[in-house]
N, CA and C atoms as an extended XYZ file, in Angstrom:
372
Properties=species:S:1:pos:R:3:atomname:S:1:resname:S:1:resid:I:1 pbc="F F F"
N       -22.980       33.397       44.355 N   MET     1
C       -25.036       33.803       44.407 CA  MET     1
C       -25.284       34.633       43.971 C   MET     1
N       -24.874       35.676       44.648 N   THR     2
C       -25.591       37.042       44.370 CA  THR     2
C       -25.892       37.667       42.869 C   THR     2
N       -24.447       37.077       41.746 N   TYR     3
C       -24.795       37.323       40.543 CA  TYR     3
C       -25.664       36.413       40.210 C   TYR     3
N       -26.183       35.058       40.309 N   GLU     4
C       -27.040       34.568       39.298 CA  GLU     4
C       -28.849       35.146       39.718 C   GLU     4
N       -28.554       35.498       41.082 N   LEU     5
C       -29.962       36.418       41.219 CA  LEU     5
C       -29.933       37.675       40.699 C   LEU     5
N       -29.105       38.381       40.329 N   PHE     6
C       -28.768       39.399       39.263 CA  PHE     6
C       -29.591       39.230       38.313 C   PHE     6
N       -28.640       38.088       37.836 N   GLU     7
C       -29.344       37.790       36.558 CA  GLU     7
C       -30.843       37.065       36.056 C   GLU     7
N       -31.119       36.685       36.944 N   ARG     8
C       -32.621       36.020       37.318 CA  ARG     8
C       -33.640       37.185       37.535 C   ARG     8
N       -33.164       38.397       37.860 N   ARG     9
C       -34.011       39.409       38.059 CA  ARG     9
C       -33.971       39.918       36.965 C   ARG     9
N       -32.698       40.457       36.064 N   PHE    10
C       -32.885       41.044       34.696 CA  PHE    10
C       -33.581       40.463       33.460 C   PHE    10
N       -33.434       39.121       33.551 N   ALA    11
C       -33.667       38.322       32.690 CA  ALA    11
C       -35.396       38.131       32.995 C   ALA    11
N       -36.067       37.986       33.915 N   ALA    12
C       -37.428       38.917       34.177 CA  ALA    12
C       -37.638       39.531       33.862 C   ALA    12
N       -37.009       40.818       33.567 N   ILE    13
C       -37.087       42.123       33.097 CA  ILE    13
C       -37.169       42.264       31.979 C   ILE    13
N       -36.109       41.746       31.171 N   ASN    14
C       -35.950       41.176       30.106 CA  ASN    14
C       -37.057       40.222       28.966 C   ASN    14
N       -37.477       39.389       29.800 N   ASP    15
C       -38.387       38.971       29.384 CA  ASP    15
C       -39.992       39.986       28.989 C   ASP    15
N       -40.564       40.572       29.943 N   LEU    16
C       -41.430       41.506       30.374 CA  LEU    16
C       -41.561       42.267       28.856 C   LEU    16
N       -40.004       42.557       28.556 N   LEU    17
C       -39.846       43.979       27.536 CA  LEU    17
C       -39.879       43.020       26.058 C   LEU    17
N       -39.848       41.803       26.292 N   ASN    18
C       -39.748       40.811       24.860 CA  ASN    18
C       -41.338       40.543       24.834 C   ASN    18
N       -42.491       40.515       25.941 N   ILE    19
C       -43.323       40.099       25.208 CA  ILE    19
C       -43.910       41.701       25.239 C   ILE    19
N       -43.337       42.619       25.108 N   ALA    20
C       -43.907       43.997       24.678 CA  ALA    20
C       -43.402       44.221       23.442 C   ALA    20
N       -42.281       43.549       23.102 N   ASN    21
C       -42.029       43.322       21.251 CA  ASN    21
C       -42.911       42.577       20.744 C   ASN    21
N       -43.296       41.333       20.895 N   GLN    22
C       -44.159       40.490       20.538 CA  GLN    22
C       -45.540       41.203       20.136 C   GLN    22
N       -45.890       41.780       21.107 N   LEU    23
C       -47.247       42.871       21.610 CA  LEU    23
C       -47.246       43.482       20.141 C   LEU    23
N       -45.998       44.495       20.043 N   THR    24
C       -46.030       45.257       19.358 CA  THR    24
C       -46.154       44.668       18.157 C   THR    24
N       -44.736       43.492       17.851 N   TRP    25
C       -45.205       42.874       16.433 CA  TRP    25
C       -46.680       42.868       16.253 C   TRP    25
N       -47.304       42.018       16.704 N   ASP    26
C       -48.413       41.649       16.362 CA  ASP    26
C       -49.241       42.502       15.910 C   ASP    26
N       -49.399       43.754       17.030 N   PHE    27
C       -50.060       45.068       16.735 CA  PHE    27
C       -49.653       45.561       15.433 C   PHE    27
N       -48.506       45.784       14.959 N   ARG    28
C       -48.477       45.960       13.158 CA  ARG    28
C       -49.104       45.504       12.339 C   ARG    28
N       -48.789       43.565       12.647 N   THR    29
C       -48.733       42.835       11.474 CA  THR    29
C       -49.971       41.973       11.342 C   THR    29
N       -50.665       41.756       12.466 N   MET    30
C       -51.514       41.089       12.795 CA  MET    30
C       -53.073       41.751       13.054 C   MET    30
N       -53.049       42.737       14.124 N   MET    31
C       -54.290       42.834       14.249 CA  MET    31
C       -55.189       43.687       13.979 C   MET    31
N       -56.485       43.348       14.194 N   PRO    32
C       -57.253       44.589       13.343 CA  PRO    32
C       -57.408       46.187       13.758 C   PRO    32
N       -57.753       47.262       13.048 N   THR    33
C       -57.358       47.970       13.148 CA  THR    33
C       -57.892       48.668       14.475 C   THR    33
N       -59.711       48.032       14.395 N   GLY    34
C       -59.877       48.969       16.126 CA  GLY    34
C       -59.186       48.223       17.112 C   GLY    34
N       -58.167       48.037       17.372 N   GLY    35
C       -57.065       47.159       18.446 CA  GLY    35
C       -56.514       48.186       19.338 C   GLY    35
N       -56.196       49.166       18.255 N   ALA    36
C       -54.918       50.091       18.726 CA  ALA    36
C       -55.113       49.934       20.192 C   ALA    36
N       -56.592       50.917       20.704 N   ALA    37
C       -56.981       51.536       22.192 CA  ALA    37
C       -56.366       50.392       23.342 C   ALA    37
N       -56.622       49.010       22.974 N   MET    38
C       -56.599       48.175       23.909 CA  MET    38
C       -55.445       47.394       24.085 C   MET    38
N       -54.732       47.281       22.870 N   ARG    39
C       -53.913       47.258       22.560 CA  ARG    39
C       -52.848       47.979       23.603 C   ARG    39
N       -52.366       49.308       23.497 N   GLY    40
C       -52.408       50.540       24.334 CA  GLY    40
C       -52.106       50.338       25.717 C   GLY    40
N       -53.685       49.877       25.920 N   ILE    41
C       -53.848       49.253       27.505 CA  ILE    41
C       -53.137       48.540       27.885 C   ILE    41
N       -52.490       47.423       27.105 N   GLN    42
C       -52.116       46.498       27.440 CA  GLN    42
C       -51.128       46.750       27.757 C   GLN    42
N       -50.133       46.927       26.798 N   MET    43
C       -48.642       47.948       26.666 CA  MET    43
C       -48.308       49.338       27.814 C   MET    43
N       -49.397       49.862       28.246 N   SER    44
C       -48.882       50.233       29.040 CA  SER    44
C       -49.233       49.473       30.282 C   SER    44
N       -49.805       48.529       30.998 N   THR    45
C       -49.532       47.787       31.822 CA  THR    45
C       -48.609       47.037       31.824 C   THR    45
N       -47.702       47.079       30.839 N   LEU    46
C       -47.105       45.674       30.814 CA  LEU    46
C       -45.757       46.377       31.513 C   LEU    46
N       -45.385       47.178       30.572 N   MET    47
C       -44.430       48.693       31.012 CA  MET    47
C       -44.263       48.867       32.302 C   MET    47
N       -45.573       49.246       32.816 N   GLY    48
C       -45.761       49.577       34.459 CA  GLY    48
C       -44.890       48.249       35.117 C   GLY    48
N       -45.531       47.215       34.801 N   MET    49
C       -45.053       46.237       35.437 CA  MET    49
C       -43.213       45.820       35.986 C   MET    49
N       -42.585       46.574       34.504 N   ALA    50
C       -41.104       45.795       34.141 CA  ALA    50
C       -40.902       47.254       34.874 C   ALA    50
N       -41.589       48.352       34.229 N   HIS    51
C       -40.518       49.700       35.176 CA  HIS    51
C       -40.686       49.219       36.579 C   HIS    51
N       -42.108       49.212       37.374 N   GLU    52
C       -41.752       48.552       38.639 CA  GLU    52
C       -40.837       47.403       39.703 C   GLU    52
N       -40.909       46.719       38.558 N   LEU    53
C       -39.818       45.307       38.634 CA  LEU    53
C       -38.550       45.914       38.743 C   LEU    53
N       -38.107       46.891       37.906 N   MET    54
C       -36.805       47.825       38.027 CA  MET    54
C       -36.132       48.355       38.942 C   MET    54
N       -37.176       49.341       38.670 N   MET    55
C       -37.121       50.377       40.225 CA  MET    55
C       -37.189       49.858       41.731 C   MET    55
N       -37.382       48.388       41.822 N   SER    56
C       -38.055       48.132       42.851 CA  SER    56
C       -36.693       48.207       43.705 C   SER    56
N       -36.726       48.088       45.168 N   ALA    57
C       -35.653       47.960       46.192 CA  ALA    57
C       -34.765       46.781       46.288 C   ALA    57
N       -35.572       45.820       45.943 N   GLU    58
C       -34.822       44.735       45.694 CA  GLU    58
C       -33.949       44.122       44.320 C   GLU    58
N       -34.058       44.901       43.165 N   THR    59
C       -33.719       45.338       42.398 CA  THR    59
C       -32.317       46.004       42.370 C   THR    59
N       -32.699       47.252       43.263 N   ARG    60
C       -31.223       48.256       43.376 CA  ARG    60
C       -30.351       47.413       43.991 C   ARG    60
N       -30.735       46.358       45.387 N   LYS    61
C       -29.764       45.700       46.426 CA  LYS    61
C       -29.167       45.020       45.462 C   LYS    61
N       -29.705       43.804       44.397 N   LEU    62
C       -29.148       43.146       43.481 CA  LEU    62
C       -27.912       43.642       43.042 C   LEU    62
N       -28.192       44.764       42.251 N   VAL    63
C       -27.741       45.528       41.436 CA  VAL    63
C       -26.387       46.096       42.337 C   VAL    63
N       -26.415       46.522       43.456 N   ASP    64
C       -24.988       46.907       44.476 CA  ASP    64
C       -24.449       45.472       44.280 C   ASP    64
N       -25.053       44.516       45.005 N   ALA    65
C       -24.309       43.109       45.570 CA  ALA    65
C       -23.852       42.308       44.249 C   ALA    65
N       -24.619       42.406       43.411 N   ALA    66
C       -23.648       41.997       41.849 CA  ALA    66
C       -22.628       43.088       41.620 C   ALA    66
N       -22.329       43.867       41.717 N   GLU    67
C       -21.553       45.192       41.107 CA  GLU    67
C       -20.035       44.950       42.477 C   GLU    67
N       -20.707       44.391       43.541 N   THR    68
C       -19.371       44.316       44.513 CA  THR    68
C       -19.073       42.636       44.351 C   THR    68
N       -19.735       42.102       43.994 N   GLU    69
C       -19.086       40.763       43.139 CA  GLU    69
C       -18.375       40.374       42.196 C   GLU    69
N       -18.802       41.176       41.236 N   VAL    70
C       -17.404       41.212       39.948 CA  VAL    70
C       -16.544       42.304       40.028 C   VAL    70
N       -16.799       42.890       41.084 N   ILE    71
C       -15.467       43.838       40.451 CA  ILE    71
C       -14.408       43.675       40.680 C   ILE    71
N       -14.196       42.724       40.461 N   HIS    72
C       -12.146       42.224       40.352 CA  HIS    72
C       -11.949       41.409       39.379 C   HIS    72
N       -13.082       41.370       38.593 N   LEU    73
C       -13.097       40.810       37.339 CA  LEU    73
C       -12.755       42.600       36.034 C   LEU    73
N       -11.895       41.723       35.292 N   SER    74
C       -12.029       42.713       34.083 CA  SER    74
C       -12.757       43.504       33.828 C   SER    74
N       -12.511       44.741       33.447 N   GLU    75
C       -13.582       45.821       33.154 CA  GLU    75
C       -14.037       45.277       31.362 C   GLU    75
N       -13.699       44.363       30.485 N   ASP    76
C       -14.214       43.657       29.575 CA  ASP    76
C       -14.908       42.109       30.117 C   ASP    76
N       -15.149       41.962       31.220 N   SER    77
C       -15.278       41.050       31.089 CA  SER    77
C       -17.139       40.705       31.303 C   SER    77
N       -17.737       39.719       31.129 N   ILE    78
C       -19.145       39.869       30.625 CA  ILE    78
C       -20.200       40.387       31.656 C   ILE    78
N       -19.729       39.468       32.946 N   GLU    79
C       -20.356       39.466       33.881 CA  GLU    79
C       -19.996       41.116       34.688 C   GLU    79
N       -19.262       42.142       34.434 N   ARG    80
C       -18.884       43.095       34.769 CA  ARG    80
C       -19.904       44.072       33.927 C   ARG    80
N       -19.352       43.952       32.291 N   ARG    81
C       -20.790       44.952       31.337 CA  ARG    81
C       -21.528       45.011       31.524 C   ARG    81
N       -22.195       43.424       32.403 N   CYS    82
C       -23.861       43.111       32.597 CA  CYS    82
C       -24.802       44.129       33.563 C   CYS    82
N       -23.876       44.175       34.462 N   VAL    83
C       -23.663       44.721       36.152 CA  VAL    83
C       -23.455       46.497       35.320 C   VAL    83
N       -22.411       46.923       34.747 N   THR    84
C       -22.371       48.168       34.328 CA  THR    84
C       -23.738       48.415       33.381 C   THR    84
N       -24.111       48.008       33.072 N   SER    85
C       -25.163       47.872       31.584 CA  SER    85
C       -26.442       47.994       32.858 C   SER    85
N       -26.709       47.335       33.335 N   ALA    86
C       -27.944       47.368       34.245 CA  ALA    86
C       -27.852       48.363       35.472 C   ALA    86
N       -26.648       48.769       35.904 N   ARG    87
C       -26.606       50.246       36.354 CA  ARG    87
C       -27.208       51.216       35.977 C   ARG    87
N       -26.639       51.674       34.825 N   ASP    88
C       -26.573       52.820       33.817 CA  ASP    88
C       -28.313       52.805       33.396 C   ASP    88
N       -28.911       51.597       33.215 N   ALA    89
C       -30.217       51.478       32.918 CA  ALA    89
C       -31.146       51.871       34.585 C   ALA    89
N       -30.555       50.939       34.877 N   HIS    90
C       -31.558       51.758       36.391 CA  HIS    90
C       -31.602       53.226       36.860 C   HIS    90
N       -30.165       53.317       36.528 N   ASP    91
C       -29.931       55.271       36.878 CA  ASP    91
C       -30.805       56.059       36.042 C   ASP    91
N       -31.223       55.262       34.767 N   TYR    92
C       -31.893       56.099       33.782 CA  TYR    92
C       -33.114       56.112       33.573 C   TYR    92
N       -33.719       54.947       34.069 N   HIS    93
C       -35.106       54.777       34.329 CA  HIS    93
C       -35.692       55.533       35.575 C   HIS    93
N       -35.114       55.342       36.545 N   GLN    94
C       -35.041       56.092       37.537 CA  GLN    94
C       -36.033       57.786       37.876 C   GLN    94
N       -35.118       58.306       36.522 N   ARG    95
C       -35.602       59.580       36.241 CA  ARG    95
C       -36.854       59.674       35.493 C   ARG    95
N       -37.338       58.701       35.099 N   ILE    96
C       -38.858       59.019       34.523 CA  ILE    96
C       -39.544       58.192       35.214 C   ILE    96
N       -40.838       58.515       35.364 N   PRO    97
C       -41.698       58.504       36.798 CA  PRO    97
C       -42.520       57.559       36.016 C   PRO    97
N       -43.303       56.154       36.748 N   ARG    98
C       -43.789       54.992       36.233 CA  ARG    98
C       -44.725       55.806       35.187 C   ARG    98
N       -45.786       56.886       35.910 N   ASP    99
C       -46.995       57.232       34.882 CA  ASP    99
C       -46.702       57.987       33.436 C   ASP    99
N       -45.526       58.765       33.794 N   LEU   100
C       -45.070       58.729       31.886 CA  LEU   100
C       -44.642       57.545       31.378 C   LEU   100
N       -44.046       56.942       31.848 N   HIS   101
C       -43.529       55.326       31.222 CA  HIS   101
C       -44.684       55.236       30.507 C   HIS   101
N       -45.640       54.759       31.308 N   GLN   102
C       -47.176       53.739       30.790 CA  GLN   102
C       -47.797       54.679       30.004 C   GLN   102
N       -48.121       55.733       29.828 N   ARG   103
C       -48.574       56.919       29.156 CA  ARG   103
C       -48.307       56.890       27.531 C   ARG   103
N       -46.867       56.943       27.504 N   ARG   104
C       -45.681       56.714       26.560 CA  ARG   104
C       -46.100       55.811       25.718 C   ARG   104
N       -45.892       54.575       26.624 N   ALA   105
C       -46.129       53.438       25.457 CA  ALA   105
C       -47.325       53.119       25.287 C   ALA   105
N       -48.583       53.541       26.049 N   GLU   106
C       -50.176       53.379       25.455 CA  GLU   106
C       -50.412       54.454       24.213 C   GLU   106
N       -49.618       55.786       24.235 N   LEU   107
C       -50.253       56.812       22.892 CA  LEU   107
C       -49.102       56.056       21.595 C   LEU   107
N       -47.854       55.744       22.008 N   ASN   108
C       -47.172       54.947       21.268 CA  ASN   108
C       -48.068       54.148       20.133 C   ASN   108
N       -48.628       52.843       20.605 N   LEU   109
C       -49.212       52.560       19.533 CA  LEU   109
C       -50.709       52.949       19.324 C   LEU   109
N       -51.424       53.523       19.669 N   THR   110
C       -52.696       54.388       19.684 CA  THR   110
C       -51.873       55.554       18.562 C   THR   110
N       -51.083       56.207       18.632 N   GLY   111
C       -50.282       57.281       17.802 CA  GLY   111
C       -50.129       56.445       16.251 C   GLY   111
N       -49.216       55.448       16.541 N   GLN   112
C       -49.364       54.578       15.234 CA  GLN   112
C       -50.189       54.148       14.590 C   GLN   112
N       -51.916       53.990       15.359 N   GLY   113
C       -52.716       53.698       14.442 CA  GLY   113
C       -53.366       54.624       13.795 C   GLY   113
N       -53.049       56.067       14.231 N   VAL   114
C       -53.769       56.902       13.919 CA  VAL   114
C       -52.818       57.442       12.547 C   VAL   114
N       -52.004       57.385       12.554 N   TRP   115
C       -50.789       57.412       11.294 CA  TRP   115
C       -51.172       56.750       10.508 C   TRP   115
N       -51.239       55.287       10.926 N   GLU   116
C       -51.213       54.696        9.828 CA  GLU   116
C       -53.020       54.677        8.795 C   GLU   116
N       -53.770       55.117        9.488 N   ARG   117
C       -55.013       55.802        8.880 CA  ARG   117
C       -54.909       56.809        8.030 C   ARG   117
N       -53.990       57.983        8.711 N   ALA   118
C       -53.885       59.202        7.893 CA  ALA   118
C       -53.050       59.135        6.593 C   ALA   118
N       -52.080       58.082        7.087 N   ARG   119
C       -50.894       57.304        5.965 CA  ARG   119
C       -52.099       57.418        4.560 C   ARG   119
N       -52.983       56.267        4.892 N   ALA   120
C       -53.853       55.577        4.500 CA  ALA   120
C       -54.761       56.384        3.513 C   ALA   120
N       -54.798       57.506        3.948 N   GLN   121
C       -55.970       58.595        3.200 CA  GLN   121
C       -55.362       59.565        2.705 C   GLN   121
N       -53.806       59.422        2.863 N   ASN   122
C       -52.752       60.568        2.249 CA  ASN   122
C       -53.315       61.967        2.435 C   ASN   122
N       -53.510       61.766        4.435 N   ASP   123
C       -53.845       63.002        5.157 CA  ASP   123
C       -52.779       63.277        6.286 C   ASP   123
N       -51.594       63.936        5.955 N   PHE   124
C       -51.255       64.058        6.372 CA  PHE   124
C       -51.223       65.514        7.486 C   PHE   124
């Protein structure tokens, strides 16, 4: 039962990250050139939400509980690998402040727009 809650939590986090990928794809393929700043703000908001969900006390408890629940399974079982990956991701993102995570997401798209203009003008 706990593992199912863990799966649902990380599915929600994954959904947010997939939405971010869709927004990035749209930015690179369909979005008018003037939309970079607004899309950067949208990405910042979305990545902040994903970071908040990942770093919540509830997520940490679900990872801890799921780890206990799957410890008896083989190390190469899907469930155990999922929990290990989730633990690694949580530990990694815990070291990155939310503000930095959001600012990076925003500037990544803004910078892409600047690069595309410079490339089109052969002005590196």
